[in-house]
Structure formats: C-alpha cells, structure tokens
Tab-separated table of N, CA and C in Angstrom:
chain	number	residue	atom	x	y	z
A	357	UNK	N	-17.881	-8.816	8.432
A	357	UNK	CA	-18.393	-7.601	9.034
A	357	UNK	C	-18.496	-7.810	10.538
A	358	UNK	N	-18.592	-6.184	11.382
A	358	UNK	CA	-18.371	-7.057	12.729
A	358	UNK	C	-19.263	-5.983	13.163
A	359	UNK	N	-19.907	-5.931	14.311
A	359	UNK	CA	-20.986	-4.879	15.058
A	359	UNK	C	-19.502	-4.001	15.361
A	360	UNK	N	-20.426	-2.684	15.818
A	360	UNK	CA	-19.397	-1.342	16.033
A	360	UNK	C	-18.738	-1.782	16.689
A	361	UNK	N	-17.175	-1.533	16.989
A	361	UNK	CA	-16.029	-1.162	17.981
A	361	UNK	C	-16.286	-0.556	18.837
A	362	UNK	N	-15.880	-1.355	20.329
A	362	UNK	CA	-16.338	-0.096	21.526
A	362	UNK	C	-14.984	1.181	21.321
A	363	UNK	N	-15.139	1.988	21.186
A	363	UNK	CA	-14.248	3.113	21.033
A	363	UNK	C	-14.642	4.278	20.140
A	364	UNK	N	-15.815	3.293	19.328
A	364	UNK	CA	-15.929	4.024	18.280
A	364	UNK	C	-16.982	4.897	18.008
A	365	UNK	N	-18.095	4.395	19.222
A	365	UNK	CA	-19.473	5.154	19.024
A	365	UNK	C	-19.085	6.802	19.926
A	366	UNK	N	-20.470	7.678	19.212
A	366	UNK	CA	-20.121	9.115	19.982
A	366	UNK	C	-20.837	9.452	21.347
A	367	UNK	N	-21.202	8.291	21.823
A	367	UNK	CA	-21.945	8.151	22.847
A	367	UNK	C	-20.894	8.145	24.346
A	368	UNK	N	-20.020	8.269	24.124
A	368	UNK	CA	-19.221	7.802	25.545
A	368	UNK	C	-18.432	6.686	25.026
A	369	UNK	N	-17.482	5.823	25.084
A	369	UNK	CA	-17.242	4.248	24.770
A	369	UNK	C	-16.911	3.625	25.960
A	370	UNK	N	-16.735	2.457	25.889
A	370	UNK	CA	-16.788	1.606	26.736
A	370	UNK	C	-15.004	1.670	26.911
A	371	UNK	N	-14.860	1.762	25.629
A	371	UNK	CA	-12.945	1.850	25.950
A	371	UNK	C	-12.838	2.862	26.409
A	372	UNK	N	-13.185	3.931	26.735
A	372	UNK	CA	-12.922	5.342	27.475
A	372	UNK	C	-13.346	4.972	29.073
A	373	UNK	N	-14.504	3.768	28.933
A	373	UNK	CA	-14.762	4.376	30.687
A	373	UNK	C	-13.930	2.486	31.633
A	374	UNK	N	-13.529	2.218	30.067
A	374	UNK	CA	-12.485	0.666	30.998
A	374	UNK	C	-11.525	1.436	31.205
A	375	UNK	N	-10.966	2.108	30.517
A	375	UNK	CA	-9.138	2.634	31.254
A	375	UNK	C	-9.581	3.824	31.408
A	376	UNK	N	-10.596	4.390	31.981
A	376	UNK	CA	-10.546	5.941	32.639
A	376	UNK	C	-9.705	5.881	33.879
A	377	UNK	N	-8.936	7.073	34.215
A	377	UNK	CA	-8.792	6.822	35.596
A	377	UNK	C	-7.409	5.645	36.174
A	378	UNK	N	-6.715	4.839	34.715
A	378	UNK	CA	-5.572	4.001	34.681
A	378	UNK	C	-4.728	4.635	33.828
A	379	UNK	N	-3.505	4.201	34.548
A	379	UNK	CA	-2.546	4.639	34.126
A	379	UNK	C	-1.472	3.800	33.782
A	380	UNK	N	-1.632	2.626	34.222
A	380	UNK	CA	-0.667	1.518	34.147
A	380	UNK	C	-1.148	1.000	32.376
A	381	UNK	N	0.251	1.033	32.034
A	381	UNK	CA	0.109	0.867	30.268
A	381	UNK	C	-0.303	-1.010	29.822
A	382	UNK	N	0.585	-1.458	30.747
A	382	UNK	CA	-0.243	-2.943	30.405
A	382	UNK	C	-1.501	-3.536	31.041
A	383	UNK	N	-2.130	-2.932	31.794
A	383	UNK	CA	-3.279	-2.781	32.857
A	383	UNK	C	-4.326	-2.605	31.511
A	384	UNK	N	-3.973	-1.345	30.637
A	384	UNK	CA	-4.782	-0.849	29.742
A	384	UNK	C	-4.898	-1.537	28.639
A	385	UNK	N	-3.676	-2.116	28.362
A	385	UNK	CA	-3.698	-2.733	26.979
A	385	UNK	C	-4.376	-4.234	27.111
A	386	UNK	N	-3.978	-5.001	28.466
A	386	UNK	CA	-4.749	-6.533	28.645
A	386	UNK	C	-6.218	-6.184	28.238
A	387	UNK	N	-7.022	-4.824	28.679
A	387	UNK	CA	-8.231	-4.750	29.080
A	387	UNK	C	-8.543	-4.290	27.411
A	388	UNK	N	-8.236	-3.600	26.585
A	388	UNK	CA	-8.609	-3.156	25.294
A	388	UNK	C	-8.469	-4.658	24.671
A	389	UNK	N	-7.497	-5.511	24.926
A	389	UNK	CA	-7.405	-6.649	23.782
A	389	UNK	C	-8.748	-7.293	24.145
A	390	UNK	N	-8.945	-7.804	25.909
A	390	UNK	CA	-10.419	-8.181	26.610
A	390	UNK	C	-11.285	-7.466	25.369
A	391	UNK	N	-11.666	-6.094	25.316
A	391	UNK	CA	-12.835	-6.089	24.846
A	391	UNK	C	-13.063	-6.031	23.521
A	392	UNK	N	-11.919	-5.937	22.844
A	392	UNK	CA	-11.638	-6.118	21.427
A	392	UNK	C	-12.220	-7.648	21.185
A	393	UNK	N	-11.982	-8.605	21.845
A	393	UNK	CA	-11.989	-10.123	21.689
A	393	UNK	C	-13.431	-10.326	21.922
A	394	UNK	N	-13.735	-10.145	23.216
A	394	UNK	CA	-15.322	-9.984	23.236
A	394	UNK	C	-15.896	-9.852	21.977
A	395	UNK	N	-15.887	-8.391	21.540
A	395	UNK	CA	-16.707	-7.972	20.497
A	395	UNK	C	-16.653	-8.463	19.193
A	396	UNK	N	-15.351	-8.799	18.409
A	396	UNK	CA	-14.911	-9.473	17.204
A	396	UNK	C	-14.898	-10.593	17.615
A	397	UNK	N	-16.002	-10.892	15.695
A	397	UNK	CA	-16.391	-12.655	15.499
A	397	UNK	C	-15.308	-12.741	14.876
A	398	UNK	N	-15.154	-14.392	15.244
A	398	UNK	CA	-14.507	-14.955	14.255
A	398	UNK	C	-12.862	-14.742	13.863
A	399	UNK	N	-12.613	-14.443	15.369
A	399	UNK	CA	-11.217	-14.296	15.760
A	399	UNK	C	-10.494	-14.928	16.626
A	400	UNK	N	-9.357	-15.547	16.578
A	400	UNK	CA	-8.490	-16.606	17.070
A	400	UNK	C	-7.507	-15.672	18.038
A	401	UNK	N	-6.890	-14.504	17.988
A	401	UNK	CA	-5.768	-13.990	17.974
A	401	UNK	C	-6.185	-12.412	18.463
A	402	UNK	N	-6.018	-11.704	19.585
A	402	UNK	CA	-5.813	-10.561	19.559
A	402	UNK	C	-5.281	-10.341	20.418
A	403	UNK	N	-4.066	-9.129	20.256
A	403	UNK	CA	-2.853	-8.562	21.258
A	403	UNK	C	-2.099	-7.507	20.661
A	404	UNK	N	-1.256	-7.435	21.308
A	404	UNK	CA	-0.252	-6.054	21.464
A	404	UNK	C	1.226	-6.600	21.025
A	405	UNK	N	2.005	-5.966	20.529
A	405	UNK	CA	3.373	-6.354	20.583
A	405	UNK	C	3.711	-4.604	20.862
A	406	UNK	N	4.832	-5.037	21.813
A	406	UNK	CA	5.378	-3.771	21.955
A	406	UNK	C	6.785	-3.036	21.237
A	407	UNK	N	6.726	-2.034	20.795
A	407	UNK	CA	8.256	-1.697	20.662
A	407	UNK	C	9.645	-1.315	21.674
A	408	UNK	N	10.362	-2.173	21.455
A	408	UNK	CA	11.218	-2.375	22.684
A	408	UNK	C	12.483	-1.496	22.193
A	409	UNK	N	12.317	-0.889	21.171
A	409	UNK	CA	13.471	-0.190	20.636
A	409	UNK	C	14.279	-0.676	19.604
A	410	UNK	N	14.524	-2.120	19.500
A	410	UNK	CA	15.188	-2.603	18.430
A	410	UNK	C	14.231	-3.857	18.228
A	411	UNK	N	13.118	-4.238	18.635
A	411	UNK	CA	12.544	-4.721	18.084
A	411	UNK	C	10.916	-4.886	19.023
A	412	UNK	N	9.783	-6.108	17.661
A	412	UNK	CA	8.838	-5.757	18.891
A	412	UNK	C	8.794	-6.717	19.933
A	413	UNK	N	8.020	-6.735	21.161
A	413	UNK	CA	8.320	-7.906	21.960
A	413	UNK	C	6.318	-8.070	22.370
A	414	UNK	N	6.090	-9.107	23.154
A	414	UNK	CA	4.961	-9.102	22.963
A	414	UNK	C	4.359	-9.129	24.227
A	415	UNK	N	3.229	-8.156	24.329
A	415	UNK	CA	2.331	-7.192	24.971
A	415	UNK	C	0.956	-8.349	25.604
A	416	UNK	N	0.142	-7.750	25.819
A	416	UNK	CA	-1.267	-8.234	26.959
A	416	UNK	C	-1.677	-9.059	25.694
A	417	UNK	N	-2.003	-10.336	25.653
A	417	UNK	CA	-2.873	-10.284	24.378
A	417	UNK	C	-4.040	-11.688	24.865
A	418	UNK	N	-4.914	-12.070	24.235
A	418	UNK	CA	-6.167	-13.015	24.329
A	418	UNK	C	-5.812	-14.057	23.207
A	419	UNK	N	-5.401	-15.412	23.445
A	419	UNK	CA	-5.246	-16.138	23.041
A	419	UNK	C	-4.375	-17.353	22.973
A	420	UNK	N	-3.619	-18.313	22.011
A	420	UNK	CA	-2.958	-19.127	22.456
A	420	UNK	C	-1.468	-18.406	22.986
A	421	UNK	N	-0.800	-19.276	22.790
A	421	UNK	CA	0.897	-18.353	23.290
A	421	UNK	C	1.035	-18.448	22.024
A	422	UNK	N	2.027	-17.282	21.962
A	422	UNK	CA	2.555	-16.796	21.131
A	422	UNK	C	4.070	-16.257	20.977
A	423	UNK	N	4.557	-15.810	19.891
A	423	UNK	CA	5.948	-15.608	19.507
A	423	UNK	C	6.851	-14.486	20.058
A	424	UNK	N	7.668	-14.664	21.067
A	424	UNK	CA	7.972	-13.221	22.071
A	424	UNK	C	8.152	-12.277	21.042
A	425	UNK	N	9.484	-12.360	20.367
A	425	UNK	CA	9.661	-11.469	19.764
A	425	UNK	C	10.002	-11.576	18.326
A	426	UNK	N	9.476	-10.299	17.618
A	426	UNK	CA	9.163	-9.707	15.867
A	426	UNK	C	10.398	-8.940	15.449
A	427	UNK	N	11.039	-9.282	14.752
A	427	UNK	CA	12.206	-7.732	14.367
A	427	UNK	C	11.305	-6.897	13.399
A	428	UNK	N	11.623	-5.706	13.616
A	428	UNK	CA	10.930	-5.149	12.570
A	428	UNK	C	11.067	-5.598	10.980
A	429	UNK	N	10.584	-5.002	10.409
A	429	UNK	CA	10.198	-5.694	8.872
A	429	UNK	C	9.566	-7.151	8.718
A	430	UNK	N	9.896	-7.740	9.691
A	430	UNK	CA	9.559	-9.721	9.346
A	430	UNK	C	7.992	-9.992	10.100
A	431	UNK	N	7.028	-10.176	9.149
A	431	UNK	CA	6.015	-11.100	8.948
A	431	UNK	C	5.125	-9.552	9.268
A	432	UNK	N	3.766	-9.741	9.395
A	432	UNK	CA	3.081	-8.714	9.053
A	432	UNK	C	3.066	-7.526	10.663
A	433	UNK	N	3.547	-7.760	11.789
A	433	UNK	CA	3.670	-7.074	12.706
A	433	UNK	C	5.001	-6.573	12.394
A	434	UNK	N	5.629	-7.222	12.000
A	434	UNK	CA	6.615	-6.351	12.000
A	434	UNK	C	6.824	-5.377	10.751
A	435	UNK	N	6.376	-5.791	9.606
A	435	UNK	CA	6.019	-5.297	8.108
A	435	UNK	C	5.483	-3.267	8.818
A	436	UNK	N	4.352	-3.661	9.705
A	436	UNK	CA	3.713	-2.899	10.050
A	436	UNK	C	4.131	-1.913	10.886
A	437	UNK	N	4.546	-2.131	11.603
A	437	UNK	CA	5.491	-1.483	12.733
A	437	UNK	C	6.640	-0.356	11.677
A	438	UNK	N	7.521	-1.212	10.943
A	438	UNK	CA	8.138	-0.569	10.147
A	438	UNK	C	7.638	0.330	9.086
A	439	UNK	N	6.448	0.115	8.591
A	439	UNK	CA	5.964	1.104	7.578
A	439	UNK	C	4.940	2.176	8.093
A	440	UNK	N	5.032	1.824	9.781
A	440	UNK	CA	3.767	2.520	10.118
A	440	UNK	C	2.597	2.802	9.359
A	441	UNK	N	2.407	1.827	9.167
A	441	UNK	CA	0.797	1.773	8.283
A	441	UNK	C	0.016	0.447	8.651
A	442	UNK	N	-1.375	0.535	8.458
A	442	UNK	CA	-2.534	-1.097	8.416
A	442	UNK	C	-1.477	-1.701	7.656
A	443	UNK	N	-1.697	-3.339	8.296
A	443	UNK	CA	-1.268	-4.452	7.024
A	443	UNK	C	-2.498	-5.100	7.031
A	444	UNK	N	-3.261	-5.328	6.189
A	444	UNK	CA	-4.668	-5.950	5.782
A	444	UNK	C	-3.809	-7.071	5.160
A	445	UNK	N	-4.541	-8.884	5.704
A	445	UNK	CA	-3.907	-9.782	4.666
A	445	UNK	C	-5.088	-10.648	4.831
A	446	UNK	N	-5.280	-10.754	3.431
A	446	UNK	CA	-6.599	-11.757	3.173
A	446	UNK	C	-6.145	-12.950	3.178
A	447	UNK	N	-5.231	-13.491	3.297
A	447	UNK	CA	-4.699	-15.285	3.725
A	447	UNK	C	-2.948	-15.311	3.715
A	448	UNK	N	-2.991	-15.540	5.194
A	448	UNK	CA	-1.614	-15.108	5.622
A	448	UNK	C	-0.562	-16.221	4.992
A	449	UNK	N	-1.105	-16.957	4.197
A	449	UNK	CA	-0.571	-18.411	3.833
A	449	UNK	C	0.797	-17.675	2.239
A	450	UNK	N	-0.297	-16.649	2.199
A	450	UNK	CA	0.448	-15.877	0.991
A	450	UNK	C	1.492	-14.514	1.032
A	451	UNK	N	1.600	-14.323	2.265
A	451	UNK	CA	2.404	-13.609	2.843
A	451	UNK	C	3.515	-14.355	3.622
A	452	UNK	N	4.501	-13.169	2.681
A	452	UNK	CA	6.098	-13.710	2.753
A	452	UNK	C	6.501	-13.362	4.320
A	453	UNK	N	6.990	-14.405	4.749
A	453	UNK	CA	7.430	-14.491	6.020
A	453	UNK	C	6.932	-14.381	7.535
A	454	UNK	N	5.387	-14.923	7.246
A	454	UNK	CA	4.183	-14.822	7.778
A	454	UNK	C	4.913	-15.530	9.154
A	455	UNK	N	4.151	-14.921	10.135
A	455	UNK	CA	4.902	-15.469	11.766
A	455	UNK	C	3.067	-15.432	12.422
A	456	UNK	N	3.108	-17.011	12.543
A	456	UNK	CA	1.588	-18.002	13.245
A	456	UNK	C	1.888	-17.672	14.537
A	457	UNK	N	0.806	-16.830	15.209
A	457	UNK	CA	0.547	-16.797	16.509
A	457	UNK	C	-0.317	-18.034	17.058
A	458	UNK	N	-0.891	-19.076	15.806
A	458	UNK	CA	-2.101	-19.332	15.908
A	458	UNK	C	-1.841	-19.859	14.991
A	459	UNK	N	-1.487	-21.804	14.499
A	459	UNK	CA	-1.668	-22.368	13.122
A	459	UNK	C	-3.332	-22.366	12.790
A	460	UNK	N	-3.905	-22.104	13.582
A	460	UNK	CA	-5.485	-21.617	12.577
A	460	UNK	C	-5.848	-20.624	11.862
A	461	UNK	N	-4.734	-19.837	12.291
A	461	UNK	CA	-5.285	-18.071	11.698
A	461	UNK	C	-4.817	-17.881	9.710
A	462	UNK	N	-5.861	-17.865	9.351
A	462	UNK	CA	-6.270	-17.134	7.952
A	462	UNK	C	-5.769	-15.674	7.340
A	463	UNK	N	-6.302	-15.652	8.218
A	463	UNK	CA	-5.618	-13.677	7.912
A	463	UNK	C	-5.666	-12.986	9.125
A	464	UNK	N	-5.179	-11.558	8.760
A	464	UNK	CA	-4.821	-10.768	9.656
A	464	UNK	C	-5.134	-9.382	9.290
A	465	UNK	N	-5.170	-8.699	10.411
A	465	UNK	CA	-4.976	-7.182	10.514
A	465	UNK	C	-4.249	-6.558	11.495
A	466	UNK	N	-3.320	-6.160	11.288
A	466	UNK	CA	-2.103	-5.217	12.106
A	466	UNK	C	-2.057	-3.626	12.065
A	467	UNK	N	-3.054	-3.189	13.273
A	467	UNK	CA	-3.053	-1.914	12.983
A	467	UNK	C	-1.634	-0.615	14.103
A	468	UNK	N	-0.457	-0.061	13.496
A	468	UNK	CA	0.602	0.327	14.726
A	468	UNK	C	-0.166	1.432	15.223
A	469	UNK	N	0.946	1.583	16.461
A	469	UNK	CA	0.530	2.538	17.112
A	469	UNK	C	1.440	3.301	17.849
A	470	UNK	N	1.113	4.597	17.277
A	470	UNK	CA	1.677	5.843	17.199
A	470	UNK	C	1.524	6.485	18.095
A	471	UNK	N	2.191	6.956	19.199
A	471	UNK	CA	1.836	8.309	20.023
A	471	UNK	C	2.925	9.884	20.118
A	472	UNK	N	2.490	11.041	19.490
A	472	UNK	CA	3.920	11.865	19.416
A	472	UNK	C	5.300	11.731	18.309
A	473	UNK	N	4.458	10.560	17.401
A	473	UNK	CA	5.758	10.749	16.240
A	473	UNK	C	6.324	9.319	16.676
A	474	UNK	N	6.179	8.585	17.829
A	474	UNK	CA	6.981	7.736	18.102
A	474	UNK	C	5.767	6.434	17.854
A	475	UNK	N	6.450	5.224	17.288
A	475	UNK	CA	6.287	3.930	17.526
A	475	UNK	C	5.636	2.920	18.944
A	476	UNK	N	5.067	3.034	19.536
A	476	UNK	CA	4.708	2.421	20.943
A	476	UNK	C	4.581	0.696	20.507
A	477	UNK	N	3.967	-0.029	19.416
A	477	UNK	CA	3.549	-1.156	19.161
A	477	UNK	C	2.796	-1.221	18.178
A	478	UNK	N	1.891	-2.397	17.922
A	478	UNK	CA	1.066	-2.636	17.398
A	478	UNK	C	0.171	-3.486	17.737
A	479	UNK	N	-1.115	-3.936	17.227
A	479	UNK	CA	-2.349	-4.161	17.535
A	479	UNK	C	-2.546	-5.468	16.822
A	480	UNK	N	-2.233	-6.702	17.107
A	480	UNK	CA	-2.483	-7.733	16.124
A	480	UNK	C	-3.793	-8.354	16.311
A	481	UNK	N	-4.491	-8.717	15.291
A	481	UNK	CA	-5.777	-9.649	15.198
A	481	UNK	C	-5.463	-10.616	14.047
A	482	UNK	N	-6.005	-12.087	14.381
A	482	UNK	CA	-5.858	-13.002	13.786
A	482	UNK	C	-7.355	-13.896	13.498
A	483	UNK	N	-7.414	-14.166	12.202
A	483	UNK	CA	-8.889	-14.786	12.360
A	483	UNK	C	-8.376	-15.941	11.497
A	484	UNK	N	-9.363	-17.290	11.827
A	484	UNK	CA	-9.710	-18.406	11.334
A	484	UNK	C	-10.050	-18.673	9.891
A	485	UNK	N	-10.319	-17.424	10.099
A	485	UNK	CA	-11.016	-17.334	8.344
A	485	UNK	C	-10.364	-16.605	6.849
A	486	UNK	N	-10.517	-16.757	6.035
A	486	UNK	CA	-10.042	-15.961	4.824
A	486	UNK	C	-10.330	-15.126	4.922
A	487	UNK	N	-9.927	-13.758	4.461
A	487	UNK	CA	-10.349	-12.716	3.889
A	487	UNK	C	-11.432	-12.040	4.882
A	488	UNK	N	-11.034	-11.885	6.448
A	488	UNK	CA	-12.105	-11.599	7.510
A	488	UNK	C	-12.101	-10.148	7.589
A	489	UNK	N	-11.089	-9.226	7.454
A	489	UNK	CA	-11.108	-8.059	7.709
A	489	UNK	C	-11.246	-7.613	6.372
A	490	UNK	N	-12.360	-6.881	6.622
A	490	UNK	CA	-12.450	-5.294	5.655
A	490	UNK	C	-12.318	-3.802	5.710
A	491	UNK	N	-12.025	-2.732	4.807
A	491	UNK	CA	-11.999	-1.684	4.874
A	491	UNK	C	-12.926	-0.870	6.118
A	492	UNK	N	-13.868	-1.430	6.310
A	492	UNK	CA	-14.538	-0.996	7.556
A	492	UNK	C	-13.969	-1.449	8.739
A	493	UNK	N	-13.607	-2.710	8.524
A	493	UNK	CA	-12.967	-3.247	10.224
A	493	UNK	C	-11.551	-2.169	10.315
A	494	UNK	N	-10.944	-2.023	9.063
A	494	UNK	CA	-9.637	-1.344	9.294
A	494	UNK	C	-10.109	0.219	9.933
A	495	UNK	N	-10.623	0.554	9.028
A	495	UNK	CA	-10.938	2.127	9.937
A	495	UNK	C	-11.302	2.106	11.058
A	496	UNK	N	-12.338	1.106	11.352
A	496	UNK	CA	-12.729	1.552	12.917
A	496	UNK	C	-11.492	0.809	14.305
A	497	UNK	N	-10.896	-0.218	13.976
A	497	UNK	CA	-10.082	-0.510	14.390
A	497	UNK	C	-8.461	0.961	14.515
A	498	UNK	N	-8.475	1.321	13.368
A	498	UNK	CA	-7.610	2.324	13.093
A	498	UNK	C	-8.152	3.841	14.591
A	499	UNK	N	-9.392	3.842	14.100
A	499	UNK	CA	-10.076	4.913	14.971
A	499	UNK	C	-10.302	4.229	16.946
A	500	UNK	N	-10.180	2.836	16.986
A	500	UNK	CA	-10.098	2.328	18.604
A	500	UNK	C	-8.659	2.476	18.751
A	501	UNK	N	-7.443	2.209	18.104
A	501	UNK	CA	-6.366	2.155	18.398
A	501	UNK	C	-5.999	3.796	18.472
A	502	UNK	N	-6.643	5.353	17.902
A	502	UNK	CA	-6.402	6.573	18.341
A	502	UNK	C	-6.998	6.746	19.259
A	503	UNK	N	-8.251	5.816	20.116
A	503	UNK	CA	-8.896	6.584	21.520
A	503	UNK	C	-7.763	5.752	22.067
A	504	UNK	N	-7.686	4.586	22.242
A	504	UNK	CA	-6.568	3.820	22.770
A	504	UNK	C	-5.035	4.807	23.418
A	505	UNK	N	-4.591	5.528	21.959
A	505	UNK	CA	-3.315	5.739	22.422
A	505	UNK	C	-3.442	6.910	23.451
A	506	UNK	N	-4.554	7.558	23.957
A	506	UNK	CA	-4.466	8.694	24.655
A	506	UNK	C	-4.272	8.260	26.411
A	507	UNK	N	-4.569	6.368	26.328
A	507	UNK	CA	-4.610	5.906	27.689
A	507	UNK	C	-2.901	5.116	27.970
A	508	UNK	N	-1.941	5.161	26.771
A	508	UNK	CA	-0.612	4.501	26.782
A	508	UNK	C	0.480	5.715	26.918
C-alpha cells in the first residue's frame, strides 16, 4: 500500500503545480518520475519509455541505468505499450521475457500512455519486492498518468 499519489487528491496536486506553466515534454516527465519516486515505498525503478514509432526508447527516469530500447510486445513495457492496457506483475521472475531495469526488481507495474488515440509511452515502476503493486496503486497511478498526459 502506498500514501495518496500527488495527482490524485481534489485539492490542487502537486503534479499540476510542478509542470504548470512547462511545456518542455522531458522537463515534465524527469519531474513526475522525481515525485512519483519520492512518494512510492519500496521502489527500485521509476521512468518513462517513450514511443519512438517503431519502438519504445527510454525517457527521464530515477534510478540505475537502464535498457535504451523495448520493441513493442517484449517484456512487460513493451507487453503494455502494445495492448494499451496496466501490466500488473506480482514477480517478474515469472514473466516471459521479462527485461531487468534493475536485477533487484520483484515486480512491476506498467501503466501506457495515451494522448488523442495515440501511444506517447509508458510509465514503468519497479519494486524490490513481490507482489508490491495493488489494484489501488494501479488506479491511482492510472488516474496520475491522465493528469500527467494533459502536460505531454
């Protein structure tokens, strides 16, 4: 479980008043992964991969280095990207064709992101742990990545 998502309360968010006023798309996205990371325990891994058109390539993100580029369908960013949908994985050890940003990371959540019908990227988080994301982290994550896309 994780305290609220800044994006998510109806108070104003904190992700509305970091990229108010920016316009530069990786300016915005370094600063959402920043406060995404801040706020989520128990996470190794958070970033962006972008869609480059034929495949994804990789975006602002908080953590070790990582793998430039994902073709679509292969390992859970790219799984995701292609089905445009959450990939929730409770131990990435069991997922076929799993791609380690991070040989510590346990599981994952890959939420894409959509603006206008089109593909822009996706949202990767990686945690240390088994089975870290739940149905609650997915929605509200789902609901930071729609205030999100109004600043990309």
């Amino acid at each position: 479980m994780m305290p609220p998502i800044p994006g998510s309360s109806s108070k104003g968010t904190q992700l509305e008043a970091l990229l108010a006023g920016e316009s530069n798309q990786v300016a915005n996205l370094a600063n959402a992964a920043a406060l995404l990371n801040q706020f989520f325990e128990e996470v190794n891994w958070v970033g962006f991969y972008l869609n480059d058109g034929n495949e994804l390539v990789l975006g602002p993100f908080q953590g070790l280095p990582a793998c430039v580029r994902i073709p679509f369908g292969k390992g859970v960013c790219g799984t995701a990207a292609q089905k445009l949908e959450t990939v929730r994985v409770e131990d990435v050890h069991l997922f076929p064709g799993h791609i380690a940003c991070d040989a510590a990371s346990e599981s994952e959540i890959v939420v894409p992101i959509v603006k206008d019908g089109q593909l822009l990227g996706v949202l990767d988080i990686d945690s240390p742990r088994k089975n870290r994301f739940d149905e609650i982290d997915q929605a509200c994550l789902e609901k930071f990545v729609q205030a999100l896309v109004r600043f990309l």
